């Protein structure tokens, strides 16, 4: 029984607790609804109501939303459940309640605009979107949506005395505005704004078109910049006024990308306009670099707007504030420098700053009314309109100058300002000097110090110019005539001296005294530096900085005067030439060659004493004027020491460059001129070079005769090209098996007017020494290939070949490849019919380089012949290394004693060559018996005066033509 009593008591207590909890929850719910969902009363005269304060927001409440309604007219609180209509629900809901206080039925519009500039924000702005997906009332069906591209519109019908709770499903996480409008009032408001927007759009469109036409007409950089800004503003206004949606309908949500893009475009074009209009590129390079970086950043924002339009728009809005601030600073600075364009831009830039201030207050929510958004759009068009007026003023400014109707004073003023000179005016009576300039070239001049009494000029003048400047002014005042034309140095604001040129003339008063001096002041520092540079280059070598030949001769001439007083001074002149310096340039390059010359120059300078002189005479020639040593043993020891200094190796990367020098020297002799002394040392140097180099030769009188003859021969060779003294002869090369002419070898001959026929060896030596060997090779190669092409056409034999001898190692360079390719293309000669002949010394002068170039020639299809085979000791060992296809056996194998043994060697060479696939040309055949032996040895060709001496080009052409004619006649007779 006790257990039952306890159980009954527990049940009664539990029931009482549940009942009390239900009552408390109901009271709390009623209190909460009464506090948050007070119904908004509507009468017949209510035109527009802001519902936002009466809206209760529920975020992230899921796809199904439950809420208690406001008590109706019967006082009953109901609970309704609303299901989402969106395919991707946001979970955001808004609840509000309306009460019809009138005795008639009322129709109203619930309006939620897609975009509202006021309160949209700066850092992460709200760029607009669909706001309300659907509105469900507590009674009846869901509200009907009215089609509108600018806002979400729903028609609400309220019965008399009804109180209805509405649940709105939100499409976004923000609802910046929701209003209740009387339908006709809303329509009138929209129509009023439509008219205003149409006017603004029309002005913006006409302005953009007009500025574009102006750009086409004028063509200056500022006009396309202004036109681009106008088009950007037009695009922004079209989107802001919802005109873009009517032109190009887009998917919902894309308007955010377009809105952010147009804001970035306005910022971008505003920077371009500021840069172009103020000509910032002429003021400092840093401004151009800064502008480019800024524009690149804005261009990056344009790409970001596609993915994150809110972030891009926020950065663009902050960027526009930065543009306004930087532009204001630039305009003020340039206006201080009296730049007229900066003055013209001040009013418009003030308006831009005011517009940005109003826009900033709007997006932050400090200004919030119905007209502010449209007013800001119209203000932006007004700013562009002012820009257009400013640009047009610039475009048509100065039109009167084109007519030439200017006064003489204006013409002189324009001419003076065009020269960039400063005005210099000295009021003598008041002792006041005025200097003024608008030129950038004079920006470093201390104008504040220069304006004032004449004595204030003395501290800023160079100490060496002060007395001269003062004396010039005193002379003008004293003589009361003349002109001032003087160069002097003035210390600039950066602390360096500038050369200034003053041109002025005195102005006399009624009493004949000088009352003022007026003229121009010009910075001529550049001219003086150029003169000093020219003077330095005329006397010093540009590479090494050493004195050149002219300065050395001048010092020798000065030394001549000293010797007349100091008899113990006995100078010695050295001329040093670096042996084989050209190979260093070819193998390592010109830059390395210059480095070697610098190193040699420093080494030679270190061994000299202060009274000695070092000069550079030529590319690889140095001269020393030695006065510190006069005794013969000392001079000889010094010369030997110089030789050792030059021979010291020079480290270059991982190799060492070894040099040798040919040294010529001569002593002082009475009656000799400086030029003669240097020439004597050069002659001694040439003699040392001729004897193999790396030696020291003192001057002897016999050198002068040989050298003068060689110089005359070099000069004659230069004239031989124009005097037609160089002739080509062609020696036929005979095919042994049938005796026919297989080709020709070119032989160059120089018929000197006085000396007669110059030997080929001497001709090549003179051409090498005088630097004419390449020209000689080009003439020979061009003429030979031209003749060969002509003979192949005449004879009808495309296999007829021509042999050209490359007799100098200087020709085995890349230029030879180019020359060969050029003549083959010019004369349409088959490459295999051009055969180049090389001797062993030419190839072995630089085997590595020779192998590379010969491989290139072989790939071109050119025939390669090793001439004078067997004359050198290393021919056989290098035969496999180079891609020769023909051997020309030296003529000495067929001459001299032990003839039979020589023929056996000859036979072995032919057999070896045939085994290697080489063709054999036998030279120097003088007897029929030797010719018969060679035929037995199966030689391929014979080249000998016995069978065919050299002939002229005309004779060779005639013989080939006759052979072809005879061949045709024989063919006709056989046919008959």
Coordinates of N, CA and C in Angstrom, one line a residue, residues 477-654:
X477 N 81.0 97.6 -68.2 CA 80.5 98.9 -67.6 C 81.5 100.0 -68.0
X478 N 82.8 99.7 -68.0 CA 83.8 100.7 -68.2 C 83.8 101.2 -69.7
X479 N 83.7 100.2 -70.6 CA 83.8 100.6 -72.0 C 82.4 100.9 -72.6
X480 N 81.4 100.5 -72.0 CA 80.0 100.9 -72.4 C 79.7 100.4 -73.8
X481 N 80.3 99.3 -74.2 CA 80.0 98.7 -75.5 C 80.5 97.2 -75.5
X482 N 80.3 96.6 -76.6 CA 80.7 95.2 -76.7 C 79.6 94.2 -76.3
X483 N 80.0 92.9 -76.3 CA 79.1 91.9 -75.9 C 79.8 90.9 -75.0
X484 N 79.0 90.3 -74.1 CA 79.5 89.2 -73.2 C 79.3 87.9 -73.9
X485 N 80.3 87.1 -74.1 CA 80.2 85.8 -74.7 C 81.3 85.0 -73.9
X486 N 80.9 84.3 -72.9 CA 81.9 83.7 -72.0 C 81.3 82.4 -71.4
X487 N 82.2 81.4 -71.3 CA 81.9 80.2 -70.6 C 82.6 80.1 -69.2
X488 N 81.8 79.7 -68.3 CA 82.3 79.6 -66.9 C 81.6 78.5 -66.2
X489 N 82.1 78.1 -65.0 CA 81.5 77.0 -64.3 C 80.7 77.5 -63.1
X490 N 79.5 76.9 -62.9 CA 78.7 77.2 -61.8 C 78.4 76.0 -61.0
X491 N 78.5 76.1 -59.7 CA 78.2 74.9 -58.9 C 76.7 74.7 -58.7
X492 N 76.2 73.5 -59.2 CA 74.8 73.2 -59.1 C 74.3 72.8 -57.7
X493 N 73.0 72.6 -57.6 CA 72.4 72.2 -56.3 C 72.9 70.9 -55.8
X494 N 73.3 70.0 -56.8 CA 73.8 68.7 -56.4 C 75.2 68.7 -56.0
X495 N 75.9 69.9 -56.1 CA 77.3 70.0 -55.7 C 78.3 69.9 -56.8
X496 N 77.9 69.6 -58.1 CA 78.8 69.5 -59.2 C 78.8 70.8 -60.0
X497 N 79.9 71.0 -60.7 CA 80.1 72.2 -61.5 C 79.5 72.0 -62.9
X498 N 78.8 73.0 -63.4 CA 78.2 72.9 -64.7 C 78.8 74.1 -65.5
X499 N 79.2 73.7 -66.8 CA 79.7 74.8 -67.7 C 78.5 75.6 -68.2
X500 N 78.5 76.9 -68.1 CA 77.4 77.8 -68.5 C 78.0 78.7 -69.6
X501 N 77.2 79.0 -70.6 CA 77.6 79.9 -71.6 C 76.6 81.2 -71.5
X502 N 77.3 82.3 -71.3 CA 76.5 83.6 -71.2 C 76.7 84.4 -72.4
X503 N 75.5 84.8 -73.1 CA 75.5 85.7 -74.2 C 74.7 86.9 -73.8
X504 N 75.3 88.1 -73.7 CA 74.5 89.3 -73.2 C 75.1 90.5 -73.9
X505 N 74.3 91.5 -73.9 CA 74.8 92.8 -74.4 C 74.3 93.9 -73.5
X506 N 75.1 95.0 -73.4 CA 74.7 96.1 -72.5 C 73.6 97.0 -73.2
X507 N 72.8 97.6 -72.3 CA 71.7 98.5 -72.7 C 72.1 99.8 -72.1
X508 N 72.2 100.9 -72.9 CA 72.7 102.2 -72.5 C 71.5 103.1 -72.2
X509 N 71.6 103.9 -71.1 CA 70.6 104.9 -70.8 C 70.7 106.2 -71.6
X510 N 69.9 107.1 -71.2 CA 69.9 108.4 -71.9 C 71.3 109.2 -71.7
X511 N 72.0 108.9 -70.6 CA 73.2 109.6 -70.4 C 74.4 108.8 -70.9
X512 N 74.2 107.7 -71.7 CA 75.2 106.9 -72.3 C 75.9 105.9 -71.3
X513 N 75.4 105.8 -70.1 CA 75.9 104.8 -69.2 C 75.1 103.5 -69.3
X514 N 75.8 102.4 -68.9 CA 75.2 101.1 -69.0 C 74.2 101.0 -67.8
X515 N 72.9 100.8 -68.2 CA 71.9 100.7 -67.1 C 71.5 99.2 -66.8
X516 N 71.7 98.4 -67.8 CA 71.5 96.9 -67.6 C 72.1 96.1 -68.7
X517 N 72.3 94.8 -68.4 CA 72.8 93.9 -69.4 C 71.8 92.7 -69.5
X518 N 71.4 92.4 -70.7 CA 70.3 91.4 -71.0 C 70.9 90.4 -71.9
X519 N 70.6 89.1 -71.6 CA 71.0 88.1 -72.5 C 70.5 86.7 -72.1
X520 N 71.1 85.7 -72.6 CA 70.7 84.3 -72.3 C 71.8 83.5 -71.6
X521 N 71.4 82.6 -70.8 CA 72.3 81.7 -70.1 C 72.0 80.3 -70.5
X522 N 73.0 79.5 -70.9 CA 72.8 78.2 -71.4 C 73.7 77.2 -70.8
X523 N 73.2 76.0 -70.4 CA 74.1 74.9 -69.9 C 74.8 74.2 -71.0
X524 N 76.1 74.3 -71.1 CA 76.9 73.7 -72.2 C 77.8 72.7 -71.6
X525 N 77.4 72.0 -70.5 CA 78.3 71.0 -69.9 C 78.5 69.9 -70.9
X526 N 77.5 69.5 -71.6 CA 77.6 68.4 -72.5 C 78.6 68.6 -73.6
X527 N 78.6 69.9 -74.1 CA 79.5 70.3 -75.2 C 80.9 70.2 -74.7
X528 N 81.2 70.7 -73.5 CA 82.5 70.7 -73.0 C 83.0 69.3 -72.7
X529 N 82.1 68.4 -72.2 CA 82.5 67.0 -72.0 C 82.8 66.3 -73.3
X530 N 82.1 66.7 -74.4 CA 82.3 66.1 -75.7 C 83.7 66.6 -76.2
X531 N 84.0 67.8 -76.0 CA 85.3 68.4 -76.5 C 86.4 67.7 -75.7
X532 N 86.2 67.5 -74.4 CA 87.3 66.9 -73.7 C 87.5 65.4 -74.1
X533 N 86.3 64.8 -74.4 CA 86.4 63.4 -74.8 C 87.1 63.3 -76.2
X534 N 86.8 64.2 -77.1 CA 87.4 64.2 -78.4 C 88.9 64.4 -78.3
X535 N 89.3 65.4 -77.4 CA 90.7 65.6 -77.2 C 91.4 64.4 -76.6
X536 N 90.7 63.8 -75.7 CA 91.3 62.6 -75.1 C 91.5 61.5 -76.1
X537 N 90.4 61.3 -76.9 CA 90.5 60.2 -77.9 C 91.5 60.5 -79.0
X538 N 91.8 61.8 -79.2 CA 92.8 62.1 -80.2 C 94.2 61.8 -79.8
X539 N 94.4 61.7 -78.5 CA 95.8 61.5 -78.0 C 96.0 60.2 -77.2
X540 N 94.9 59.5 -76.9 CA 95.0 58.3 -76.1 C 94.2 57.2 -76.7
X541 N 94.7 56.0 -76.5 CA 94.1 54.8 -77.0 C 92.8 54.5 -76.2
X542 N 91.7 54.2 -76.9 CA 90.5 54.0 -76.2 C 90.4 52.7 -75.4
X543 N 91.1 51.7 -75.8 CA 91.1 50.4 -75.1 C 92.0 50.4 -73.9
X544 N 93.2 50.8 -74.0 CA 94.2 50.7 -72.9 C 94.3 52.0 -72.2
X545 N 93.9 53.1 -72.7 CA 94.1 54.4 -72.1 C 95.5 54.9 -72.2
X546 N 96.4 54.2 -73.0 CA 97.8 54.6 -73.1 C 97.8 55.7 -74.2
X547 N 98.9 56.5 -74.2 CA 99.1 57.5 -75.3 C 99.2 56.8 -76.6
X548 N 98.7 57.5 -77.7 CA 98.8 56.9 -79.0 C 100.1 57.4 -79.7
X549 N 100.2 57.2 -81.0 CA 101.4 57.5 -81.8 C 101.6 59.0 -81.8
X550 N 100.5 59.8 -81.9 CA 100.6 61.3 -81.9 C 101.2 61.8 -80.7
X551 N 100.7 61.4 -79.5 CA 101.2 61.9 -78.2 C 102.6 61.4 -78.0
X552 N 103.0 60.2 -78.5 CA 104.4 59.7 -78.3 C 105.3 60.6 -79.2
X553 N 104.9 60.9 -80.4 CA 105.8 61.8 -81.2 C 105.9 63.2 -80.6
X554 N 104.8 63.7 -79.9 CA 104.9 65.0 -79.3 C 105.9 64.9 -78.1
X555 N 105.9 63.8 -77.3 CA 106.8 63.7 -76.2 C 108.2 63.6 -76.7
X556 N 108.4 62.9 -77.8 CA 109.7 62.8 -78.4 C 110.2 64.2 -78.9
X557 N 109.3 64.9 -79.5 CA 109.7 66.3 -79.9 C 110.1 67.2 -78.7
X558 N 109.3 67.0 -77.6 CA 109.7 67.8 -76.4 C 111.0 67.3 -75.9
X559 N 111.3 66.0 -76.0 CA 112.6 65.5 -75.5 C 113.7 66.0 -76.3
X560 N 113.5 66.3 -77.6 CA 114.5 66.8 -78.5 C 115.0 68.1 -77.9
X561 N 114.1 69.0 -77.5 CA 114.5 70.3 -76.9 C 115.3 70.1 -75.6
X562 N 114.9 69.1 -74.8 CA 115.6 68.8 -73.6 C 117.1 68.3 -73.8
X563 N 117.2 67.5 -74.9 CA 118.6 67.0 -75.1 C 119.6 68.1 -75.4
X564 N 119.1 69.1 -76.1 CA 120.0 70.3 -76.4 C 120.5 70.9 -75.1
X565 N 119.8 70.8 -74.0 CA 120.3 71.4 -72.7 C 121.0 70.3 -71.8
X566 N 120.4 69.1 -71.7 CA 120.9 68.0 -70.9 C 121.5 67.0 -71.8
X567 N 122.8 67.1 -72.0 CA 123.5 66.2 -72.9 C 123.6 64.7 -72.4
X568 N 123.4 64.5 -71.1 CA 123.5 63.2 -70.6 C 122.2 62.4 -70.8
X569 N 121.2 63.0 -71.4 CA 119.9 62.3 -71.7 C 120.1 61.6 -73.0
X570 N 120.0 60.3 -73.0 CA 120.1 59.5 -74.3 C 119.0 58.5 -74.3
X571 N 117.8 58.9 -74.9 CA 116.6 58.0 -74.9 C 116.8 56.9 -75.9
X572 N 116.1 55.8 -75.6 CA 116.0 54.7 -76.5 C 114.5 54.4 -76.8
X573 N 114.2 54.1 -78.1 CA 112.8 53.8 -78.5 C 112.7 52.4 -78.8
X574 N 111.7 51.7 -78.2 CA 111.4 50.3 -78.4 C 110.0 50.3 -79.1
X575 N 109.9 49.4 -80.0 CA 108.6 49.0 -80.7 C 108.4 47.5 -80.5
X576 N 107.3 47.1 -79.8 CA 107.1 45.7 -79.5 C 105.8 45.3 -80.2
X577 N 105.9 44.1 -80.9 CA 104.8 43.5 -81.6 C 104.5 42.2 -81.0
X578 N 103.2 41.9 -80.7 CA 102.9 40.5 -80.2 C 102.8 39.6 -81.3
X579 N 103.6 38.5 -81.3 CA 103.6 37.5 -82.4 C 102.3 36.7 -82.4
X580 N 101.8 36.5 -83.6 CA 100.6 35.6 -83.9 C 99.4 36.1 -83.0
X581 N 99.2 37.4 -82.9 CA 98.1 37.8 -82.1 C 96.8 37.6 -82.8
X582 N 96.8 37.5 -84.1 CA 95.6 37.3 -84.8 C 95.0 35.9 -84.5
X583 N 95.8 34.9 -84.1 CA 95.3 33.6 -83.8 C 94.5 33.6 -82.5
X584 N 94.9 34.5 -81.6 CA 94.2 34.6 -80.3 C 92.8 35.1 -80.5
X585 N 92.7 36.1 -81.4 CA 91.3 36.6 -81.7 C 90.5 35.5 -82.4
X586 N 91.1 34.8 -83.3 CA 90.3 33.7 -84.0 C 89.9 32.6 -83.0
X587 N 90.8 32.2 -82.1 CA 90.6 31.0 -81.3 C 89.7 31.4 -80.1
X588 N 90.0 32.5 -79.4 CA 89.3 32.8 -78.2 C 88.3 34.0 -78.3
X589 N 88.3 34.7 -79.4 CA 87.4 35.8 -79.6 C 88.1 37.2 -79.4
X590 N 87.4 38.2 -79.9 CA 88.0 39.6 -79.9 C 88.0 40.1 -78.4
X591 N 87.0 39.7 -77.6 CA 86.9 40.2 -76.3 C 88.2 39.7 -75.5
X592 N 88.5 38.4 -75.7 CA 89.7 37.9 -75.0 C 90.9 38.5 -75.5
X593 N 91.0 38.8 -76.8 CA 92.1 39.5 -77.4 C 92.3 40.9 -76.8
X594 N 91.2 41.6 -76.6 CA 91.3 42.9 -75.9 C 91.8 42.8 -74.5
X595 N 91.3 41.7 -73.8 CA 91.8 41.5 -72.4 C 93.3 41.2 -72.4
X596 N 93.8 40.5 -73.4 CA 95.2 40.2 -73.4 C 96.0 41.5 -73.6
X597 N 95.5 42.3 -74.5 CA 96.2 43.6 -74.8 C 96.3 44.5 -73.5
X598 N 95.2 44.5 -72.8 CA 95.1 45.2 -71.5 C 96.1 44.7 -70.5
X599 N 96.2 43.4 -70.5 CA 97.2 42.7 -69.5 C 98.6 43.0 -69.9
X600 N 98.9 42.9 -71.2 CA 100.3 43.3 -71.7 C 100.6 44.7 -71.4
X601 N 99.6 45.6 -71.7 CA 99.9 47.0 -71.4 C 100.2 47.3 -69.9
X602 N 99.4 46.6 -69.0 CA 99.7 46.9 -67.6 C 101.1 46.3 -67.2
X603 N 101.4 45.1 -67.7 CA 102.7 44.6 -67.4 C 103.9 45.5 -67.9
X604 N 103.7 46.0 -69.1 CA 104.8 46.9 -69.6 C 104.9 48.1 -68.8
X605 N 103.7 48.7 -68.3 CA 103.7 49.9 -67.6 C 104.4 49.7 -66.2
X606 N 104.2 48.5 -65.6 CA 104.8 48.3 -64.3 C 106.3 48.2 -64.3
X607 N 106.9 47.9 -65.4 CA 108.4 47.8 -65.4 C 109.1 49.1 -65.8
X608 N 108.3 50.2 -66.0 CA 108.8 51.5 -66.4 C 108.9 52.4 -65.2
X609 N 109.8 53.4 -65.3 CA 109.9 54.4 -64.3 C 109.1 55.6 -64.7
X610 N 108.9 56.5 -63.7 CA 108.0 57.7 -64.0 C 108.5 58.5 -65.2
X611 N 109.9 58.6 -65.5 CA 110.3 59.4 -66.6 C 110.2 58.7 -67.9
X612 N 109.9 57.4 -67.9 CA 109.7 56.7 -69.2 C 108.2 56.8 -69.7
X613 N 108.0 56.5 -70.9 CA 106.7 56.6 -71.5 C 106.3 55.3 -72.3
X614 N 105.0 54.9 -72.2 CA 104.5 53.8 -72.9 C 103.4 54.2 -73.8
X615 N 103.3 53.7 -75.0 CA 102.3 54.1 -75.9 C 101.8 52.9 -76.7
X616 N 100.6 52.9 -77.2 CA 100.1 51.9 -78.1 C 100.0 52.4 -79.5
X617 N 100.8 51.8 -80.5 CA 100.9 52.3 -81.8 C 99.8 51.8 -82.7
X618 N 99.5 50.5 -82.6 CA 98.6 49.8 -83.5 C 97.9 48.7 -82.7
X619 N 97.2 47.8 -83.4 CA 96.4 46.8 -82.8 C 97.2 46.0 -81.7
X620 N 98.3 45.5 -82.1 CA 99.1 44.7 -81.1 C 100.5 45.2 -81.0
X621 N 100.7 46.5 -81.3 CA 102.0 47.1 -81.2 C 102.1 48.1 -80.1
X622 N 103.1 48.1 -79.3 CA 103.4 49.0 -78.3 C 104.7 49.7 -78.5
X623 N 104.9 50.9 -78.0 CA 106.2 51.6 -78.1 C 106.6 52.1 -76.7
X624 N 107.9 52.1 -76.4 CA 108.4 52.6 -75.1 C 109.5 53.6 -75.4
X625 N 109.3 54.7 -74.7 CA 110.4 55.8 -74.8 C 111.1 55.7 -73.4
X626 N 112.3 55.1 -73.5 CA 113.1 54.8 -72.3 C 114.1 55.9 -72.1
X627 N 114.0 56.6 -71.0 CA 115.0 57.6 -70.7 C 115.7 57.4 -69.3
X628 N 115.2 56.4 -68.6 CA 115.8 56.1 -67.2 C 117.0 55.3 -67.3
X629 N 117.3 54.7 -68.5 CA 118.5 54.0 -68.7 C 119.1 54.4 -70.0
X630 N 120.4 54.7 -70.0 CA 121.1 55.2 -71.2 C 122.3 54.4 -71.6
X631 N 122.9 53.7 -70.7 CA 124.1 52.9 -71.0 C 123.7 51.6 -71.8
X632 N 124.5 51.2 -72.7 CA 124.2 50.1 -73.6 C 123.9 48.8 -72.9
X633 N 124.7 48.4 -71.9 CA 124.4 47.2 -71.1 C 123.1 47.2 -70.4
X634 N 122.8 48.4 -69.9 CA 121.5 48.5 -69.2 C 120.3 48.4 -70.1
X635 N 120.4 49.0 -71.3 CA 119.4 49.0 -72.3 C 119.2 47.5 -72.8
X636 N 120.3 46.8 -73.0 CA 120.2 45.4 -73.5 C 119.6 44.6 -72.4
X637 N 119.9 44.8 -71.1 CA 119.3 44.0 -70.1 C 117.8 44.3 -70.0
X638 N 117.5 45.6 -70.1 CA 116.1 45.9 -70.1 C 115.3 45.3 -71.2
X639 N 115.9 45.3 -72.4 CA 115.2 44.6 -73.5 C 115.0 43.2 -73.3
X640 N 116.0 42.5 -72.7 CA 115.8 41.1 -72.4 C 114.7 40.9 -71.4
X641 N 114.7 41.8 -70.4 CA 113.7 41.7 -69.4 C 112.3 41.9 -69.9
X642 N 112.2 42.8 -70.9 CA 110.9 43.0 -71.6 C 110.4 41.8 -72.3
X643 N 111.3 41.1 -72.9 CA 111.0 39.8 -73.6 C 110.5 38.8 -72.6
X644 N 111.1 38.7 -71.4 CA 110.6 37.8 -70.4 C 109.2 38.2 -69.9
X645 N 109.0 39.5 -69.7 CA 107.7 39.9 -69.2 C 106.6 39.5 -70.2
X646 N 106.8 39.7 -71.5 CA 105.8 39.3 -72.5 C 105.6 37.8 -72.5
X647 N 106.6 37.0 -72.3 CA 106.5 35.6 -72.4 C 105.8 35.0 -71.2
X648 N 105.6 35.7 -70.1 CA 104.9 35.2 -68.9 C 103.5 34.8 -69.3
X649 N 103.1 33.6 -69.0 CA 101.7 33.1 -69.5 C 100.6 33.9 -68.8
X650 N 99.5 34.0 -69.5 CA 98.3 34.7 -69.1 C 97.2 33.6 -68.8
X651 N 96.7 33.5 -67.6 CA 95.7 32.5 -67.3 C 94.4 33.0 -67.8
X652 N 93.7 32.1 -68.5 CA 92.4 32.4 -69.1 C 91.5 31.2 -68.9
X653 N 90.5 31.3 -68.0 CA 89.6 30.2 -67.6 C 90.5 29.1 -67.2
X654 N 90.4 27.9 -67.9 CA 91.2 26.8 -67.5 C 92.4 26.5 -68.4

